[in-house]
CSV table of N, CA and C in Angstrom, one decimal:
chain,number,residue,atom,x,y,z
A,1,MET,N,-9.3,-5.7,-6.7
A,1,MET,CA,-8.1,-4.8,-7.1
A,1,MET,C,-7.8,-3.9,-6.0
A,2,SER,N,-6.5,-3.6,-5.9
A,2,SER,CA,-6.0,-2.8,-4.8
A,2,SER,C,-6.5,-1.5,-5.0
A,3,ILE,N,-6.8,-0.7,-3.9
A,3,ILE,CA,-7.3,0.5,-4.0
A,3,ILE,C,-6.3,1.6,-4.5
A,4,VAL,N,-5.0,1.4,-4.5
A,4,VAL,CA,-4.1,2.2,-4.9
A,4,VAL,C,-3.6,2.1,-6.4
A,5,PHE,N,-4.2,1.3,-7.2
A,5,PHE,CA,-3.9,1.1,-8.6
A,5,PHE,C,-4.2,2.6,-9.3
A,6,VAL,N,-3.2,2.9,-10.1
A,6,VAL,CA,-3.2,4.0,-10.9
A,6,VAL,C,-2.6,3.7,-12.2
A,7,PRO,N,-3.3,4.2,-13.4
A,7,PRO,CA,-2.7,3.9,-14.7
A,7,PRO,C,-1.2,4.3,-14.9
A,8,LYS,N,-0.5,3.7,-15.6
A,8,LYS,CA,1.0,3.9,-15.7
A,8,LYS,C,1.2,5.4,-16.1
A,9,LYS,N,0.4,6.0,-17.0
A,9,LYS,CA,0.7,7.3,-17.3
A,9,LYS,C,0.5,8.3,-16.3
A,10,GLN,N,-0.2,8.0,-15.2
A,10,GLN,CA,-0.4,8.9,-14.0
A,10,GLN,C,0.5,8.6,-12.9
A,11,ARG,N,1.4,7.5,-12.9
A,11,ARG,CA,2.2,7.2,-11.8
A,11,ARG,C,3.3,8.2,-11.7
A,12,GLY,N,3.5,8.5,-10.3
A,12,GLY,CA,4.5,9.4,-9.9
A,12,GLY,C,3.9,10.9,-9.9
A,13,LYS,N,2.7,11.0,-10.2
A,13,LYS,CA,2.1,12.4,-10.3
A,13,LYS,C,0.9,12.4,-9.3
A,14,ALA,N,0.7,11.3,-8.6
A,14,ALA,CA,-0.4,11.3,-7.6
A,14,ALA,C,-0.2,12.1,-6.5
A,15,LYS,N,-1.1,12.8,-5.9
A,15,LYS,CA,-1.2,13.6,-4.8
A,15,LYS,C,-1.6,12.7,-3.6
A,16,ILE,N,-0.7,12.4,-2.6
A,16,ILE,CA,-1.2,11.7,-1.5
A,16,ILE,C,-1.8,12.6,-0.4
A,17,ASN,N,-3.0,12.0,0.1
A,17,ASN,CA,-3.6,12.8,1.2
A,17,ASN,C,-3.9,11.7,2.3
A,18,GLN,N,-4.4,12.3,3.3
A,18,GLN,CA,-4.7,11.4,4.5
A,18,GLN,C,-5.8,10.5,4.3
A,19,GLU,N,-6.7,10.7,3.2
A,19,GLU,CA,-7.8,9.7,2.9
A,19,GLU,C,-7.2,8.5,2.1
A,20,ILE,N,-6.2,8.7,1.3
A,20,ILE,CA,-5.6,7.6,0.6
A,20,ILE,C,-4.7,6.8,1.5
A,21,ILE,N,-4.1,7.3,2.5
A,21,ILE,CA,-3.3,6.6,3.4
A,21,ILE,C,-4.1,5.9,4.4
A,22,GLN,N,-5.3,6.4,4.7
A,22,GLN,CA,-6.2,5.7,5.7
A,22,GLN,C,-6.8,4.5,4.9
A,23,ARG,N,-7.1,4.7,3.6
A,23,ARG,CA,-7.6,3.6,2.8
A,23,ARG,C,-6.5,2.4,2.7
A,24,LEU,N,-5.3,2.7,2.5
A,24,LEU,CA,-4.3,1.7,2.5
A,24,LEU,C,-4.1,1.0,3.9
A,25,LEU,N,-4.2,1.7,4.9
A,25,LEU,CA,-4.1,1.2,6.2
A,25,LEU,C,-5.3,0.3,6.4
A,26,ASP,N,-6.6,0.7,6.0
A,26,ASP,CA,-7.6,-0.2,6.2
A,26,ASP,C,-7.5,-1.4,5.3
A,27,GLU,N,-7.0,-1.4,4.1
A,27,GLU,CA,-6.7,-2.5,3.2
A,27,GLU,C,-5.8,-3.5,3.9
A,28,ASN,N,-4.7,-2.8,4.4
A,28,ASN,CA,-3.7,-3.6,5.2
A,28,ASN,C,-4.3,-4.5,6.3
A,29,ASP,N,-5.2,-3.8,7.1
A,29,ASP,CA,-6.0,-4.4,8.2
A,29,ASP,C,-6.8,-5.6,7.7
A,30,GLN,N,-7.4,-5.5,6.5
A,30,GLN,CA,-8.2,-6.5,6.0
A,30,GLN,C,-7.2,-7.6,5.5
A,31,LEU,N,-6.2,-7.4,4.9
A,31,LEU,CA,-5.2,-8.4,4.3
A,31,LEU,C,-4.7,-9.1,5.6
A,32,ILE,N,-4.3,-8.4,6.7
A,32,ILE,CA,-3.9,-9.2,7.8
A,32,ILE,C,-4.9,-10.1,8.5
A,33,ARG,N,-6.1,-9.7,8.4
A,33,ARG,CA,-7.3,-10.6,8.8
A,33,ARG,C,-7.4,-11.9,8.0
A,34,CYS,N,-7.3,-11.6,6.7
A,34,CYS,CA,-7.4,-12.6,5.7
A,34,CYS,C,-6.2,-13.7,5.9
A,35,ILE,N,-5.1,-13.2,6.1
A,35,ILE,CA,-4.0,-14.1,6.3
A,35,ILE,C,-4.1,-14.8,7.5
A,36,ALA,N,-4.5,-14.3,8.7
A,36,ALA,CA,-4.6,-14.9,9.8
A,36,ALA,C,-5.7,-16.0,9.8
A,37,GLU,N,-6.7,-15.6,9.1
A,37,GLU,CA,-7.9,-16.6,8.8
A,37,GLU,C,-7.4,-17.8,8.1
A,38,TYR,N,-6.7,-17.5,7.0
A,38,TYR,CA,-6.2,-18.7,6.2
A,38,TYR,C,-5.2,-19.5,7.1
A,39,MET,N,-4.3,-18.8,7.9
A,39,MET,CA,-3.4,-19.6,8.7
A,39,MET,C,-4.1,-20.5,9.6
A,40,GLN,N,-5.1,-20.0,10.3
A,40,GLN,CA,-5.9,-20.7,11.3
A,40,GLN,C,-6.5,-22.0,10.6
A,41,LYS,N,-6.9,-21.9,9.3
A,41,LYS,CA,-7.5,-23.1,8.6
A,41,LYS,C,-6.5,-23.9,8.0
A,42,GLY,N,-5.1,-23.6,8.3
A,42,GLY,CA,-4.2,-24.5,7.8
A,42,GLY,C,-3.8,-24.4,6.2
A,43,ARG,N,-4.2,-23.3,5.8
A,43,ARG,CA,-4.0,-23.0,4.3
A,43,ARG,C,-3.0,-21.9,4.1
A,44,ALA,N,-1.8,-22.3,4.5
A,44,ALA,CA,-0.6,-21.3,4.5
A,44,ALA,C,-0.3,-20.9,3.0
A,45,VAL,N,-0.4,-21.9,2.0
A,45,VAL,CA,0.0,-21.6,0.8
A,45,VAL,C,-0.9,-20.5,0.2
A,46,GLU,N,-2.1,-20.4,0.5
A,46,GLU,CA,-3.1,-19.4,-0.1
A,46,GLU,C,-2.8,-18.1,0.5
A,47,CYS,N,-2.0,-17.9,1.6
A,47,CYS,CA,-1.7,-16.6,2.3
A,47,CYS,C,-0.7,-16.0,1.5
A,48,VAL,N,0.1,-16.6,0.7
A,48,VAL,CA,1.2,-15.9,0.0
A,48,VAL,C,0.8,-14.7,-0.9
A,49,GLN,N,-0.2,-14.8,-1.6
A,49,GLN,CA,-0.7,-13.7,-2.4
A,49,GLN,C,-1.0,-12.6,-1.6
A,50,TYR,N,-1.7,-12.8,-0.5
A,50,TYR,CA,-2.2,-11.6,0.4
A,50,TYR,C,-0.9,-11.1,1.2
A,51,GLN,N,0.0,-11.9,1.5
A,51,GLN,CA,1.3,-11.4,2.1
A,51,GLN,C,2.1,-10.6,1.0
A,52,GLN,N,2.1,-11.0,-0.2
A,52,GLN,CA,2.7,-10.1,-1.2
A,52,GLN,C,2.2,-8.7,-1.3
A,53,ILE,N,0.8,-8.7,-1.3
A,53,ILE,CA,0.1,-7.4,-1.5
A,53,ILE,C,0.3,-6.5,-0.3
A,54,LEU,N,0.3,-7.2,1.0
A,54,LEU,CA,0.5,-6.4,2.2
A,54,LEU,C,2.0,-5.9,2.1
A,55,HIS,N,2.9,-6.7,1.7
A,55,HIS,CA,4.3,-6.1,1.7
A,55,HIS,C,4.4,-5.0,0.7
A,56,ARG,N,3.8,-5.2,-0.5
A,56,ARG,CA,3.8,-4.0,-1.4
A,56,ARG,C,3.3,-2.8,-0.8
A,57,ASN,N,2.1,-2.8,0.0
A,57,ASN,CA,1.5,-1.7,0.5
A,57,ASN,C,2.3,-1.2,1.5
A,58,ILE,N,2.9,-2.0,2.4
A,58,ILE,CA,3.7,-1.5,3.5
A,58,ILE,C,4.9,-0.7,2.9
A,59,VAL,N,5.5,-1.3,1.8
A,59,VAL,CA,6.8,-0.6,1.2
A,59,VAL,C,6.3,0.7,0.7
A,60,TYR,N,5.2,0.8,0.0
A,60,TYR,CA,4.7,2.1,-0.5
A,60,TYR,C,4.5,3.0,0.5
A,61,LEU,N,3.8,2.7,1.7
A,61,LEU,CA,3.6,3.5,2.7
A,61,LEU,C,4.9,4.1,3.3
A,62,ALA,N,5.9,3.2,3.4
A,62,ALA,CA,7.1,3.6,3.9
A,62,ALA,C,7.8,4.6,2.9
A,63,THR,N,7.8,4.4,1.8
A,63,THR,CA,8.1,5.3,0.8
A,63,THR,C,7.5,6.7,0.7
A,64,ILE,N,6.3,6.7,1.0
A,64,ILE,CA,5.6,8.0,1.2
A,64,ILE,C,6.1,8.7,2.5
A,65,ALA,N,6.2,7.8,3.5
A,65,ALA,CA,6.7,8.5,4.8
A,65,ALA,C,8.2,9.0,4.6
A,66,ASP,N,9.0,8.3,3.9
A,66,ASP,CA,10.5,8.7,3.7
A,66,ASP,C,10.5,10.1,2.9
A,67,ALA,N,9.4,10.2,2.0
A,67,ALA,CA,9.5,11.3,1.0
A,67,ALA,C,8.7,12.6,1.8
A,68,SER,N,8.2,12.4,2.8
A,68,SER,CA,7.4,13.4,3.5
A,68,SER,C,8.2,14.5,4.0
A,69,PRO,N,8.0,15.7,3.9
A,69,PRO,CA,8.7,16.8,4.4
A,69,PRO,C,8.7,16.8,5.9
A,70,ASP,N,7.7,16.1,6.5
A,70,ASP,CA,7.5,16.2,8.0
A,70,ASP,C,8.7,15.3,8.6
A,71,ASN,N,9.3,14.5,7.8
A,71,ASN,CA,10.5,13.6,8.4
A,71,ASN,C,11.8,14.3,8.2
A,72,THR,N,11.8,15.4,7.5
A,72,THR,CA,13.1,16.0,7.4
A,72,THR,C,13.6,16.6,8.7
A,73,PRO,N,14.9,16.3,8.9
A,73,PRO,CA,15.4,16.8,10.2
A,73,PRO,C,15.4,18.4,10.1
A,74,PRO,N,15.3,19.1,11.3
A,74,PRO,CA,15.3,20.6,11.1
A,74,PRO,C,16.5,21.2,10.7
A,75,SER,N,17.6,20.6,11.0
A,75,SER,CA,18.9,21.2,10.6
A,75,SER,C,19.2,20.9,9.0
A,76,SER,N,18.4,20.2,8.3
A,76,SER,CA,18.6,19.9,7.0
A,76,SER,C,18.3,21.2,6.2
A,77,SER,N,19.2,21.7,5.3
A,77,SER,CA,18.9,22.9,4.6
A,77,SER,C,18.7,22.6,3.0
A,78,SER,N,18.8,21.3,2.7
A,78,SER,CA,18.6,20.9,1.3
A,78,SER,C,17.1,20.8,1.0
A,79,SER,N,16.6,21.2,-0.1
A,79,SER,CA,15.1,20.8,-0.4
A,79,SER,C,15.1,19.4,-1.0
A,80,ASN,N,13.9,18.8,-0.6
A,80,ASN,CA,13.8,17.5,-1.1
A,80,ASN,C,12.6,17.4,-2.2
A,81,SER,N,13.0,17.3,-3.5
A,81,SER,CA,12.0,17.4,-4.5
A,81,SER,C,11.2,16.1,-4.5
A,82,ALA,N,11.6,14.9,-3.8
A,82,ALA,CA,10.9,13.8,-3.9
A,82,ALA,C,9.6,13.9,-3.0
A,83,ALA,N,9.6,14.8,-2.1
A,83,ALA,CA,8.4,15.2,-1.3
A,83,ALA,C,7.4,15.8,-2.0
A,84,ASP,N,7.7,16.6,-3.2
A,84,ASP,CA,6.8,17.2,-3.9
A,84,ASP,C,5.8,16.3,-4.7
A,85,GLU,N,6.3,15.2,-5.2
A,85,GLU,CA,5.4,14.2,-5.8
A,85,GLU,C,5.4,12.9,-5.2
A,86,ALA,N,4.3,12.2,-5.1
A,86,ALA,CA,4.2,10.9,-4.4
A,86,ALA,C,4.9,9.9,-5.4
A,87,PRO,N,5.4,8.8,-4.8
A,87,PRO,CA,6.0,7.7,-5.6
A,87,PRO,C,5.0,7.0,-6.3
A,88,ALA,N,5.4,6.2,-7.3
A,88,ALA,CA,4.3,5.4,-8.1
A,88,ALA,C,3.7,4.5,-7.2
A,89,PRO,N,2.4,4.4,-7.2
A,89,PRO,CA,1.8,3.3,-6.4
A,89,PRO,C,2.0,2.0,-6.8
A,90,PRO,N,1.8,1.0,-6.0
A,90,PRO,CA,2.0,-0.4,-6.3
A,90,PRO,C,1.1,-0.9,-7.5
A,91,PRO,N,1.6,-1.9,-8.2
A,91,PRO,CA,0.8,-2.4,-9.3
A,91,PRO,C,-0.6,-3.0,-8.9
A,92,GLU,N,-1.5,-3.1,-9.9
A,92,GLU,CA,-2.8,-3.6,-9.7
A,92,GLU,C,-2.8,-5.1,-9.3
A,93,THR,N,-3.7,-5.4,-8.4
A,93,THR,CA,-3.9,-6.8,-7.9
A,93,THR,C,-5.3,-7.1,-8.0
A,94,ASN,N,-5.5,-8.3,-8.0
A,94,ASN,CA,-7.0,-8.8,-7.9
A,94,ASN,C,-7.3,-9.5,-6.6
A,95,GLY,N,-6.7,-8.9,-5.5
A,95,GLY,CA,-6.9,-9.4,-4.2
A,95,GLY,C,-8.3,-9.5,-3.8
A,96,ALA,N,-8.7,-10.6,-3.0
A,96,ALA,CA,-10.0,-10.8,-2.5
A,96,ALA,C,-9.9,-11.5,-1.2
A,97,GLY,N,-10.8,-11.5,-0.4
A,97,GLY,CA,-10.8,-12.1,0.9
A,97,GLY,C,-10.9,-13.7,0.7
A,98,PRO,N,-10.8,-14.3,1.8
A,98,PRO,CA,-11.0,-15.8,1.8
A,98,PRO,C,-12.4,-16.2,1.5
A,99,THR,N,-12.4,-17.3,0.9
A,99,THR,CA,-13.8,-17.8,0.4
A,99,THR,C,-14.3,-19.0,1.3
C-alpha cells in the first residue's frame, strides 16, 4: 500500500510536513529501482503498475509544491487559500517490489 493513502473523509485536510514529503521521495526511489530491475530482466509489462504509482506520486508532490506559499512570487498580493490545506493524496495502491 502506498504510504500516502488517506481515507476519503480525511482527504483535503491533511497537513503536509517534511517527513511525509521525504517518505514519498523514498517511495519514489524504491519504485524507480523496481522499474529499472524489471526493465533489466526484460519484464517491461510488469513495470506499468509501478510507473503509474510513480506518476501519481510525482503529480501529488508537484501539486503540493504548487500550493506551497514558498513558491509565491514576492510581488503577489493575493492570498492563496490552496496553500492552507494539502491536496487530496493519491488513492491507495497495493504496490510491492519485484519478486
